[in-house]
Amino acid sequence: MTATNQKPAAKEHPTLAVRSPRLTLLLVVFAALVLARSMSEGIYDIAFANLALDLSGLVSTVGLVYFVGYGVEVVASVAAGPLLDRGDPKTVLVVSYLVKIGVFVLIGLGSTFLSSHLWAIVVAAATVDLVHHVGEMALFVLLPRILDARALVRVQALGGTVRSASELLSPVVAGLVIALLPGSRALLVAAGLQVLALALFAAFVAVVIRAQGPLRRSTPDDAAEPDAAGDGGGAERAPLPSRREVARTLTGSRAWRRFTTFHGLTVLALSTVILSVLSLMRETLHMTAAGAGSFLAFSTIGAIIGGLAVAKAGPDGIYTSLRWAPALAGAGALTAAFLGQTRWLLAAGLILFGLGFTVYLRSAGLLIQLRAPSAVLGTWNGLLDAVIRIVSAAAILVTGFLFDRFGGQAIYLAFGLLLVLTAALWSTFGTEDREALGATPLHPAPARDPGEVTRS
């Protein structure tokens, strides 16, 4: 008889249930937080693009701003994950707000040096994109630590709905702000909205703390875990696995390899379609710029419905959603491309795509939050995010050339069918795979009888 000699897994963070009477207030505060952040993001994205265009007179410089921003986000996905696992994501999120506020105020108050040099605008935009992405990662890590599965799904689904709705409003709001405060002064409004978002985040954390009972700590190890707000305890924590160990665990797990492959193919198709839909309407369906822009609202309507659908389905509906959402998005893409000359069918196709798009992305994100080892969630999600972003960026770049060569309908046929294929792939992701997602060497070992031994 030999005792089990397995390397201890990283310890999970305690997750506390939000009691129902407080859940409504929690959702309202989080919705306001997402709205303030989204409005600020819409304003500063357009403001930075306008500043770059005004300084250079070249449209290519706008692409440069976005390209650099995308690059630093990939770097952040890999580098920031371990820092979030070892530190306090709440503090990281607050710092990200403060950095963005500082950049906006510095440029917005009329710094001649910063607002009159293109390279300074590119660096400022990249800095904002970097800290914004790190802040998004911090929130992704923090929420599963402080919310139970039911509350997490409701919060994330509502966040997706509000963000989608804000996409209808933010271009209009940004246009009005820039018309009233041209140039760099529009960034002052973005700064004000970031201040509001910071205050709402503090309120959100306060509501969570009041909604939850105190942690019951029964062992010395438990005392070393973070508290309900995500803060570290005073006791010394066991060392966490390195980035290399996490990567090795991901690649060594058949279930997570399948998840990454299926997820990568699905996001590749979804992101390419959503970023080329305007080109489809302009070049293939021969719509005016104004008409094409107005029809984008239909995909947002689908996204709003999608967020509500995820909230209603709850934690148990995640795996089912992964099966039907890509197929629905694919059907929407094919309808828009091949039947879009009839405008009501174009609208229906865009609604279907927006619905499938949102349900899939929210469900896949929730699966990672609920099934990845929470002690290394930042590193785990960062590695997955970096892979997905690199693959999607390459696909989007290639699609532009293929669109010009073969036309929009050929591209949409390929990606529409790919989405249907990924739905079929997800249907093979069965119970064994689901259980294996939560049974890697970095997951805590299940509770065992102290006297249990293994027989050799």
GROMACS .gro file of C-alpha atoms in nm:
model
  456
    1MET     CA    1   0.000   0.000   0.000
    2THR     CA    2   0.141   0.336  -0.101
    3ALA     CA    3   0.011   0.682  -0.034
    4THR     CA    4  -0.084   0.893  -0.331
    5ASN     CA    5   0.215   1.094  -0.446
    6GLN     CA    6   0.055   1.364  -0.660
    7LYS     CA    7   0.190   1.718  -0.681
    8PRO     CA    8  -0.050   1.952  -0.499
    9ALA     CA    9  -0.259   2.155  -0.739
   10ALA     CA   10  -0.299   2.530  -0.721
   11LYS     CA   11  -0.562   2.614  -0.463
   12GLU     CA   12  -0.892   2.757  -0.583
   13HIS     CA   13  -1.010   3.097  -0.466
   14PRO     CA   14  -1.326   3.087  -0.255
   15THR     CA   15  -1.639   3.196  -0.439
   16LEU     CA   16  -1.929   3.342  -0.249
   17ALA     CA   17  -2.295   3.344  -0.345
   18VAL     CA   18  -2.470   3.677  -0.387
   19ARG     CA   19  -2.802   3.668  -0.207
   20SER     CA   20  -3.104   3.739  -0.428
   21PRO     CA   21  -3.222   4.064  -0.263
   22ARG     CA   22  -2.891   4.227  -0.352
   23LEU     CA   23  -2.855   4.079  -0.698
   24THR     CA   24  -3.080   4.335  -0.866
   25LEU     CA   25  -2.881   4.624  -0.719
   26LEU     CA   26  -2.560   4.452  -0.823
   27LEU     CA   27  -2.684   4.420  -1.181
   28VAL     CA   28  -2.793   4.784  -1.197
   29VAL     CA   29  -2.456   4.912  -1.073
   30PHE     CA   30  -2.265   4.684  -1.311
   31ALA     CA   31  -2.483   4.792  -1.605
   32ALA     CA   32  -2.406   5.158  -1.528
   33LEU     CA   33  -2.035   5.072  -1.501
   34VAL     CA   34  -2.031   4.903  -1.842
   35LEU     CA   35  -2.223   5.191  -1.998
   36ALA     CA   36  -1.981   5.454  -1.864
   37ARG     CA   37  -1.679   5.254  -1.980
   38SER     CA   38  -1.825   5.189  -2.325
   39MET     CA   39  -1.915   5.554  -2.382
   40SER     CA   40  -1.566   5.663  -2.280
   41GLU     CA   41  -1.412   5.400  -2.509
   42GLY     CA   42  -1.624   5.516  -2.803
   43ILE     CA   43  -1.518   5.876  -2.753
   44TYR     CA   44  -1.146   5.819  -2.710
   45ASP     CA   45  -1.125   5.572  -3.001
   46ILE     CA   46  -1.270   5.830  -3.240
   47ALA     CA   47  -1.078   6.118  -3.082
   48PHE     CA   48  -0.741   5.945  -3.122
   49ALA     CA   49  -0.824   5.846  -3.480
   50ASN     CA   50  -0.921   6.206  -3.565
   51LEU     CA   51  -0.606   6.345  -3.404
   52ALA     CA   52  -0.388   6.104  -3.605
   53LEU     CA   53  -0.571   6.192  -3.927
   54ASP     CA   54  -0.551   6.567  -3.863
   55LEU     CA   55  -0.178   6.554  -3.792
   56SER     CA   56  -0.082   6.340  -4.092
   57GLY     CA   57  -0.360   6.379  -4.346
   58LEU     CA   58  -0.320   6.005  -4.422
   59VAL     CA   59  -0.583   5.739  -4.358
   60SER     CA   60  -0.303   5.486  -4.313
   61THR     CA   61  -0.204   5.652  -3.986
   62VAL     CA   62  -0.544   5.563  -3.841
   63GLY     CA   63  -0.468   5.200  -3.925
   64LEU     CA   64  -0.129   5.244  -3.759
   65VAL     CA   65  -0.295   5.358  -3.436
   66TYR     CA   66  -0.522   5.054  -3.432
   67PHE     CA   67  -0.243   4.815  -3.534
   68VAL     CA   68  -0.014   4.927  -3.253
   69GLY     CA   69  -0.303   4.907  -3.009
   70TYR     CA   70  -0.380   4.552  -3.118
   71GLY     CA   71  -0.014   4.455  -3.081
   72VAL     CA   72   0.018   4.577  -2.724
   73GLU     CA   73  -0.301   4.391  -2.633
   74VAL     CA   74  -0.146   4.063  -2.747
   75VAL     CA   75   0.163   4.137  -2.536
   76ALA     CA   76  -0.058   4.225  -2.239
   77SER     CA   77  -0.251   3.899  -2.272
   78VAL     CA   78   0.067   3.699  -2.220
   79ALA     CA   79   0.253   3.923  -1.975
   80ALA     CA   80  -0.023   4.044  -1.744
   81GLY     CA   81  -0.184   3.708  -1.664
   82PRO     CA   82   0.069   3.587  -1.406
   83LEU     CA   83   0.074   3.932  -1.244
   84LEU     CA   84  -0.302   3.919  -1.196
   85ASP     CA   85  -0.283   3.570  -1.045
   86ARG     CA   86  -0.015   3.675  -0.797
   87GLY     CA   87  -0.147   4.022  -0.722
   88ASP     CA   88  -0.479   4.190  -0.656
   89PRO     CA   89  -0.690   4.231  -0.974
   90LYS     CA   90  -0.902   4.493  -0.800
   91THR     CA   91  -0.600   4.718  -0.751
   92VAL     CA   92  -0.486   4.657  -1.110
   93LEU     CA   93  -0.826   4.763  -1.239
   94VAL     CA   94  -0.823   5.082  -1.033
   95VAL     CA   95  -0.473   5.167  -1.159
   96SER     CA   96  -0.586   5.112  -1.518
   97TYR     CA   97  -0.864   5.367  -1.467
   98LEU     CA   98  -0.622   5.619  -1.315
   99VAL     CA   99  -0.368   5.583  -1.597
  100LYS     CA  100  -0.635   5.638  -1.863
  101ILE     CA  101  -0.770   5.939  -1.677
  102GLY     CA  102  -0.420   6.083  -1.651
  103VAL     CA  103  -0.347   6.039  -2.024
  104PHE     CA  104  -0.679   6.192  -2.128
  105VAL     CA  105  -0.644   6.491  -1.898
  106LEU     CA  106  -0.282   6.551  -1.998
  107ILE     CA  107  -0.365   6.563  -2.369
  108GLY     CA  108  -0.709   6.716  -2.331
  109LEU     CA  109  -0.595   7.015  -2.130
  110GLY     CA  110  -0.399   7.133  -2.430
  111SER     CA  111  -0.049   6.994  -2.409
  112THR     CA  112   0.093   7.136  -2.733
  113PHE     CA  113   0.372   6.880  -2.738
  114LEU     CA  114   0.148   6.576  -2.706
  115SER     CA  115  -0.135   6.692  -2.931
  116SER     CA  116   0.092   6.812  -3.213
  117HIS     CA  117   0.317   6.508  -3.262
  118LEU     CA  118   0.188   6.198  -3.436
  119TRP     CA  119   0.424   5.963  -3.256
  120ALA     CA  120   0.302   6.099  -2.921
  121ILE     CA  121  -0.060   6.029  -3.018
  122VAL     CA  122   0.032   5.676  -3.127
  123VAL     CA  123   0.216   5.615  -2.798
  124ALA     CA  124  -0.070   5.764  -2.596
  125ALA     CA  125  -0.328   5.552  -2.780
  126ALA     CA  126  -0.115   5.240  -2.734
  127THR     CA  127  -0.077   5.315  -2.363
  128VAL     CA  128  -0.452   5.352  -2.325
  129ASP     CA  129  -0.515   5.030  -2.519
  130LEU     CA  130  -0.258   4.849  -2.304
  131VAL     CA  131  -0.397   4.953  -1.966
  132HIS     CA  132  -0.757   4.913  -2.088
  133HIS     CA  133  -0.690   4.554  -2.193
  134VAL     CA  134  -0.510   4.478  -1.866
  135GLY     CA  135  -0.810   4.626  -1.684
  136GLU     CA  136  -1.046   4.401  -1.883
  137MET     CA  137  -0.831   4.102  -1.789
  138ALA     CA  138  -0.835   4.208  -1.423
  139LEU     CA  139  -1.215   4.225  -1.424
  140PHE     CA  140  -1.230   3.885  -1.596
  141VAL     CA  141  -1.018   3.736  -1.314
  142LEU     CA  142  -1.192   3.926  -1.034
  143LEU     CA  143  -1.555   3.842  -1.111
  144PRO     CA  144  -1.530   3.462  -1.062
  145ARG     CA  145  -1.350   3.524  -0.732
  146ILE     CA  146  -1.632   3.727  -0.584
  147LEU     CA  147  -1.947   3.589  -0.753
  148ASP     CA  148  -2.106   3.247  -0.762
  149ALA     CA  149  -2.185   3.085  -1.098
  150ARG     CA  150  -2.545   3.210  -1.114
  151ALA     CA  151  -2.455   3.570  -1.036
  152LEU     CA  152  -2.151   3.556  -1.268
  153VAL     CA  153  -2.363   3.449  -1.565
  154ARG     CA  154  -2.623   3.718  -1.496
  155VAL     CA  155  -2.359   3.990  -1.457
  156GLN     CA  156  -2.162   3.892  -1.767
  157ALA     CA  157  -2.474   3.851  -1.980
  158LEU     CA  158  -2.611   4.189  -1.871
  159GLY     CA  159  -2.270   4.344  -1.938
  160GLY     CA  160  -2.280   4.208  -2.293
  161THR     CA  161  -2.630   4.345  -2.347
  162VAL     CA  162  -2.544   4.690  -2.218
  163ARG     CA  163  -2.223   4.703  -2.416
  164SER     CA  164  -2.410   4.608  -2.733
  165ALA     CA  165  -2.672   4.873  -2.668
  166SER     CA  166  -2.401   5.132  -2.608
  167GLU     CA  167  -2.258   5.056  -2.953
  168LEU     CA  168  -2.574   5.214  -3.093
  169LEU     CA  169  -2.530   5.522  -2.877
  170SER     CA  170  -2.155   5.575  -2.853
  171PRO     CA  171  -2.094   5.686  -3.217
  172VAL     CA  172  -2.370   5.945  -3.184
  173VAL     CA  173  -2.245   6.063  -2.845
  174ALA     CA  174  -1.886   6.068  -2.966
  175GLY     CA  175  -1.985   6.273  -3.272
  176LEU     CA  176  -2.165   6.530  -3.058
  177VAL     CA  177  -1.877   6.552  -2.812
  178ILE     CA  178  -1.617   6.599  -3.085
  179ALA     CA  179  -1.838   6.859  -3.257
  180LEU     CA  180  -1.865   7.058  -2.934
  181LEU     CA  181  -1.508   6.995  -2.818
  182PRO     CA  182  -1.293   6.949  -3.129
  183GLY     CA  183  -0.942   6.811  -3.125
  184SER     CA  184  -0.788   6.685  -2.806
  185ARG     CA  185  -1.045   6.848  -2.576
  186ALA     CA  186  -1.291   6.566  -2.644
  187LEU     CA  187  -1.062   6.346  -2.435
  188LEU     CA  188  -1.166   6.543  -2.126
  189VAL     CA  189  -1.516   6.398  -2.160
  190ALA     CA  190  -1.364   6.051  -2.194
  191ALA     CA  191  -1.169   6.121  -1.873
  192GLY     CA  192  -1.487   6.228  -1.694
  193LEU     CA  193  -1.661   5.907  -1.794
  194GLN     CA  194  -1.362   5.707  -1.667
  195VAL     CA  195  -1.392   5.886  -1.331
  196LEU     CA  196  -1.760   5.790  -1.323
  197ALA     CA  197  -1.670   5.430  -1.412
  198LEU     CA  198  -1.414   5.421  -1.132
  199ALA     CA  199  -1.675   5.540  -0.881
  200LEU     CA  200  -1.923   5.281  -1.009
  201PHE     CA  201  -1.662   5.007  -0.978
  202ALA     CA  202  -1.609   5.105  -0.613
  203ALA     CA  203  -1.986   5.090  -0.564
  204PHE     CA  204  -2.001   4.750  -0.733
  205VAL     CA  205  -1.738   4.605  -0.500
  206ALA     CA  206  -1.917   4.759  -0.200
  207VAL     CA  207  -2.247   4.598  -0.303
  208VAL     CA  208  -2.077   4.259  -0.344
  209ILE     CA  209  -1.920   4.280   0.001
  210ARG     CA  210  -2.252   4.375   0.163
  211ALA     CA  211  -2.441   4.108  -0.033
  212GLN     CA  212  -2.215   3.825   0.081
  213GLY     CA  213  -2.169   3.673   0.421
  214PRO     CA  214  -1.826   3.655   0.583
  215LEU     CA  215  -1.592   3.384   0.464
  216ARG     CA  216  -1.579   3.075   0.679
  217ARG     CA  217  -1.216   2.978   0.700
  218SER     CA  218  -1.159   2.635   0.845
  219THR     CA  219  -0.793   2.571   0.770
  220PRO     CA  220  -0.470   2.770   0.778
  221ASP     CA  221  -0.450   2.735   0.401
  222ASP     CA  222  -0.787   2.901   0.361
  223ALA     CA  223  -0.668   3.200   0.559
  224ALA     CA  224  -0.409   3.270   0.293
  225GLU     CA  225  -0.673   3.308   0.023
  226PRO     CA  226  -0.798   3.644  -0.105
  227ASP     CA  227  -1.100   3.800   0.064
  228ALA     CA  228  -1.433   3.873  -0.099
  229ALA     CA  229  -1.307   4.187  -0.268
  230GLY     CA  230  -1.013   4.005  -0.420
  231ASP     CA  231  -0.747   4.125  -0.175
  232GLY     CA  232  -0.469   3.901  -0.061
  233GLY     CA  233  -0.455   3.784   0.298
  234GLY     CA  234  -0.169   3.844   0.533
  235ALA     CA  235  -0.055   3.483   0.533
  236GLU     CA  236   0.208   3.356   0.296
  237ARG     CA  237   0.066   3.187  -0.014
  238ALA     CA  238   0.203   2.880  -0.188
  239PRO     CA  239   0.392   2.962  -0.509
  240LEU     CA  240   0.176   2.956  -0.820
  241PRO     CA  241   0.265   2.762  -1.136
  242SER     CA  242   0.474   2.947  -1.393
  243ARG     CA  243   0.347   3.055  -1.733
  244ARG     CA  244   0.535   2.762  -1.887
  245GLU     CA  245   0.366   2.515  -1.651
  246VAL     CA  246   0.025   2.656  -1.735
  247ALA     CA  247   0.100   2.637  -2.110
  248ARG     CA  248   0.220   2.278  -2.069
  249THR     CA  249  -0.098   2.189  -1.883
  250LEU     CA  250  -0.315   2.346  -2.152
  251THR     CA  251  -0.140   2.164  -2.433
  252GLY     CA  252  -0.131   1.839  -2.236
  253SER     CA  253  -0.506   1.830  -2.175
  254ARG     CA  254  -0.705   1.674  -2.459
  255ALA     CA  255  -1.021   1.856  -2.351
  256TRP     CA  256  -0.852   2.197  -2.342
  257ARG     CA  257  -0.677   2.129  -2.675
  258ARG     CA  258  -1.015   2.055  -2.830
  259PHE     CA  259  -1.164   2.365  -2.668
  260THR     CA  260  -0.882   2.584  -2.800
  261THR     CA  261  -0.911   2.442  -3.151
  262PHE     CA  262  -1.289   2.472  -3.170
  263HIS     CA  263  -1.284   2.815  -3.004
  264GLY     CA  264  -1.008   2.942  -3.231
  265LEU     CA  265  -1.190   2.837  -3.547
  266THR     CA  266  -1.518   2.986  -3.427
  267VAL     CA  267  -1.371   3.320  -3.319
  268LEU     CA  268  -1.167   3.338  -3.641
  269ALA     CA  269  -1.485   3.313  -3.846
  270LEU     CA  270  -1.693   3.540  -3.621
  271SER     CA  271  -1.435   3.818  -3.600
  272THR     CA  272  -1.368   3.811  -3.973
  273VAL     CA  273  -1.736   3.833  -4.061
  274ILE     CA  274  -1.812   4.114  -3.815
  275LEU     CA  275  -1.516   4.321  -3.934
  276SER     CA  276  -1.598   4.276  -4.302
  277VAL     CA  277  -1.976   4.321  -4.290
  278LEU     CA  278  -1.950   4.690  -4.378
  279SER     CA  279  -1.738   4.602  -4.683
  280LEU     CA  280  -1.995   4.339  -4.782
  281MET     CA  281  -2.277   4.591  -4.776
  282ARG     CA  282  -2.079   4.860  -4.957
  283GLU     CA  283  -1.900   4.651  -5.222
  284THR     CA  284  -2.121   4.346  -5.275
  285LEU     CA  285  -2.469   4.477  -5.195
  286HIS     CA  286  -2.391   4.825  -5.337
  287MET     CA  287  -2.528   5.021  -5.043
  288THR     CA  288  -2.442   5.379  -4.962
  289ALA     CA  289  -2.214   5.455  -4.668
  290ALA     CA  290  -2.507   5.595  -4.470
  291GLY     CA  291  -2.730   5.299  -4.552
  292ALA     CA  292  -2.466   5.043  -4.463
  293GLY     CA  293  -2.391   5.223  -4.138
  294SER     CA  294  -2.757   5.228  -4.038
  295PHE     CA  295  -2.799   4.856  -4.110
  296LEU     CA  296  -2.520   4.773  -3.865
  297ALA     CA  297  -2.774   4.853  -3.596
  298PHE     CA  298  -2.954   4.528  -3.676
  299SER     CA  299  -2.652   4.320  -3.571
  300THR     CA  300  -2.647   4.520  -3.248
  301ILE     CA  301  -3.016   4.439  -3.191
  302GLY     CA  302  -2.926   4.072  -3.223
  303ALA     CA  303  -2.639   4.121  -2.978
  304ILE     CA  304  -2.874   4.278  -2.722
  305ILE     CA  305  -3.109   3.981  -2.751
  306GLY     CA  306  -2.809   3.749  -2.723
  307GLY     CA  307  -2.704   3.892  -2.389
  308LEU     CA  308  -3.054   3.839  -2.251
  309ALA     CA  309  -3.056   3.483  -2.385
  310VAL     CA  310  -2.732   3.399  -2.201
  311ALA     CA  311  -2.871   3.540  -1.876
  312LYS     CA  312  -3.190   3.336  -1.908
  313ALA     CA  313  -3.005   3.012  -1.992
  314GLY     CA  314  -2.783   3.039  -1.683
  315PRO     CA  315  -2.473   2.827  -1.611
  316ASP     CA  316  -2.638   2.506  -1.733
  317GLY     CA  317  -2.701   2.651  -2.078
  318ILE     CA  318  -2.339   2.732  -2.165
  319TYR     CA  319  -2.252   2.406  -2.340
  320THR     CA  320  -2.579   2.398  -2.531
  321SER     CA  321  -2.518   2.754  -2.648
  322LEU     CA  322  -2.178   2.658  -2.788
  323ARG     CA  323  -2.355   2.410  -3.016
  324TRP     CA  324  -2.626   2.627  -3.167
  325ALA     CA  325  -2.485   2.981  -3.154
  326PRO     CA  326  -2.214   2.936  -3.425
  327ALA     CA  327  -2.467   2.771  -3.658
  328LEU     CA  328  -2.709   3.060  -3.606
  329ALA     CA  329  -2.432   3.313  -3.675
  330GLY     CA  330  -2.334   3.118  -3.987
  331ALA     CA  331  -2.694   3.114  -4.110
  332GLY     CA  332  -2.712   3.488  -4.053
  333ALA     CA  333  -2.390   3.551  -4.244
  334LEU     CA  334  -2.504   3.339  -4.540
  335THR     CA  335  -2.845   3.509  -4.543
  336ALA     CA  336  -2.689   3.855  -4.545
  337ALA     CA  337  -2.445   3.768  -4.825
  338PHE     CA  338  -2.675   3.581  -5.062
  339LEU     CA  339  -3.019   3.727  -4.986
  340GLY     CA  340  -2.915   4.072  -4.872
  341GLN     CA  341  -3.041   4.245  -5.187
  342THR     CA  342  -3.381   4.211  -5.020
  343ARG     CA  343  -3.334   4.453  -4.735
  344TRP     CA  344  -3.562   4.288  -4.481
  345LEU     CA  345  -3.371   3.962  -4.533
  346LEU     CA  346  -3.045   4.152  -4.485
  347ALA     CA  347  -3.180   4.289  -4.158
  348ALA     CA  348  -3.290   3.941  -4.049
  349GLY     CA  349  -2.950   3.796  -4.136
  350LEU     CA  350  -2.767   4.062  -3.937
  351ILE     CA  351  -2.993   4.008  -3.636
  352LEU     CA  352  -2.929   3.633  -3.648
  353PHE     CA  353  -2.555   3.689  -3.678
  354GLY     CA  354  -2.547   3.939  -3.390
  355LEU     CA  355  -2.747   3.699  -3.173
  356GLY     CA  356  -2.522   3.401  -3.245
  357PHE     CA  357  -2.208   3.613  -3.217
  358THR     CA  358  -2.291   3.742  -2.869
  359VAL     CA  359  -2.429   3.416  -2.728
  360TYR     CA  360  -2.122   3.225  -2.841
  361LEU     CA  361  -1.859   3.472  -2.717
  362ARG     CA  362  -2.029   3.521  -2.379
  363SER     CA  363  -2.077   3.146  -2.332
  364ALA     CA  364  -1.716   3.063  -2.424
  365GLY     CA  365  -1.586   3.334  -2.189
  366LEU     CA  366  -1.803   3.206  -1.905
  367LEU     CA  367  -1.682   2.852  -1.965
  368ILE     CA  368  -1.323   2.968  -1.916
  369GLN     CA  369  -1.415   3.161  -1.602
  370LEU     CA  370  -1.604   2.869  -1.451
  371ARG     CA  371  -1.383   2.575  -1.557
  372ALA     CA  372  -1.026   2.706  -1.562
  373PRO     CA  373  -0.829   2.684  -1.233
  374SER     CA  374  -0.921   3.011  -1.063
  375ALA     CA  375  -0.581   3.038  -0.893
  376VAL     CA  376  -0.417   3.079  -1.235
  377LEU     CA  377  -0.715   3.217  -1.428
  378GLY     CA  378  -0.523   3.526  -1.540
  379THR     CA  379  -0.239   3.326  -1.693
  380TRP     CA  380  -0.473   3.062  -1.833
  381ASN     CA  381  -0.703   3.311  -2.005
  382GLY     CA  382  -0.412   3.531  -2.115
  383LEU     CA  383  -0.247   3.246  -2.305
  384LEU     CA  384  -0.575   3.145  -2.470
  385ASP     CA  385  -0.653   3.507  -2.557
  386ALA     CA  386  -0.311   3.565  -2.713
  387VAL     CA  387  -0.344   3.259  -2.936
  388ILE     CA  388  -0.696   3.355  -3.047
  389ARG     CA  389  -0.598   3.716  -3.117
  390ILE     CA  390  -0.295   3.622  -3.326
  391VAL     CA  391  -0.490   3.369  -3.533
  392SER     CA  392  -0.782   3.607  -3.581
  393ALA     CA  393  -0.556   3.899  -3.677
  394ALA     CA  394  -0.383   3.689  -3.942
  395ALA     CA  395  -0.719   3.573  -4.079
  396ILE     CA  396  -0.853   3.927  -4.095
  397LEU     CA  397  -0.542   4.048  -4.278
  398VAL     CA  398  -0.565   3.768  -4.536
  399THR     CA  399  -0.940   3.815  -4.576
  400GLY     CA  400  -0.892   4.170  -4.698
  401PHE     CA  401  -0.687   4.051  -4.994
  402LEU     CA  402  -0.920   3.758  -5.064
  403PHE     CA  403  -1.221   3.990  -5.051
  404ASP     CA  404  -1.073   4.204  -5.328
  405ARG     CA  405  -0.976   3.897  -5.531
  406PHE     CA  406  -1.284   3.674  -5.502
  407GLY     CA  407  -1.560   3.904  -5.374
  408GLY     CA  408  -1.767   3.920  -5.057
  409GLN     CA  409  -2.005   3.634  -5.134
  410ALA     CA  410  -1.722   3.382  -5.173
  411ILE     CA  411  -1.570   3.496  -4.844
  412TYR     CA  412  -1.902   3.478  -4.662
  413LEU     CA  413  -1.977   3.136  -4.808
  414ALA     CA  414  -1.648   3.006  -4.669
  415PHE     CA  415  -1.688   3.159  -4.323
  416GLY     CA  416  -2.061   3.087  -4.303
  417LEU     CA  417  -1.992   2.719  -4.372
  418LEU     CA  418  -1.701   2.726  -4.126
  419LEU     CA  419  -1.939   2.847  -3.853
  420VAL     CA  420  -2.179   2.564  -3.932
  421LEU     CA  421  -1.883   2.325  -3.914
  422THR     CA  422  -1.773   2.457  -3.575
  423ALA     CA  423  -2.127   2.409  -3.445
  424ALA     CA  424  -2.097   2.043  -3.551
  425LEU     CA  425  -1.757   2.021  -3.381
  426TRP     CA  426  -1.897   2.164  -3.058
  427SER     CA  427  -2.172   1.901  -3.067
  428THR     CA  428  -1.898   1.638  -3.021
  429PHE     CA  429  -1.776   1.813  -2.705
  430GLY     CA  430  -1.947   1.573  -2.467
  431THR     CA  431  -1.972   1.502  -2.098
  432GLU     CA  432  -1.626   1.344  -2.081
  433ASP     CA  433  -1.469   1.660  -2.225
  434ARG     CA  434  -1.665   1.885  -1.990
  435GLU     CA  435  -1.551   1.691  -1.686
  436ALA     CA  436  -1.191   1.682  -1.811
  437LEU     CA  437  -1.185   2.062  -1.836
  438GLY     CA  438  -1.195   2.078  -1.458
  439ALA     CA  439  -0.960   1.788  -1.392
  440THR     CA  440  -0.616   1.907  -1.500
  441PRO     CA  441  -0.312   1.877  -1.269
  442LEU     CA  442  -0.354   2.247  -1.181
  443HIS     CA  443  -0.708   2.202  -1.054
  444PRO     CA  444  -0.748   2.131  -0.682
  445ALA     CA  445  -0.771   1.761  -0.607
  446PRO     CA  446  -1.121   1.653  -0.498
  447ALA     CA  447  -1.176   1.613  -0.126
  448ARG     CA  448  -1.071   1.268  -0.005
  449ASP     CA  449  -1.100   1.062   0.309
  450PRO     CA  450  -0.785   1.133   0.515
  451GLY     CA  451  -0.732   0.758   0.557
  452GLU     CA  452  -0.767   0.680   0.188
  453VAL     CA  453  -0.466   0.517   0.026
  454THR     CA  454  -0.399   0.358  -0.307
  455ARG     CA  455  -0.327  -0.008  -0.346
  456SER     CA  456  -0.035  -0.098  -0.562
   0.00000   0.00000   0.00000
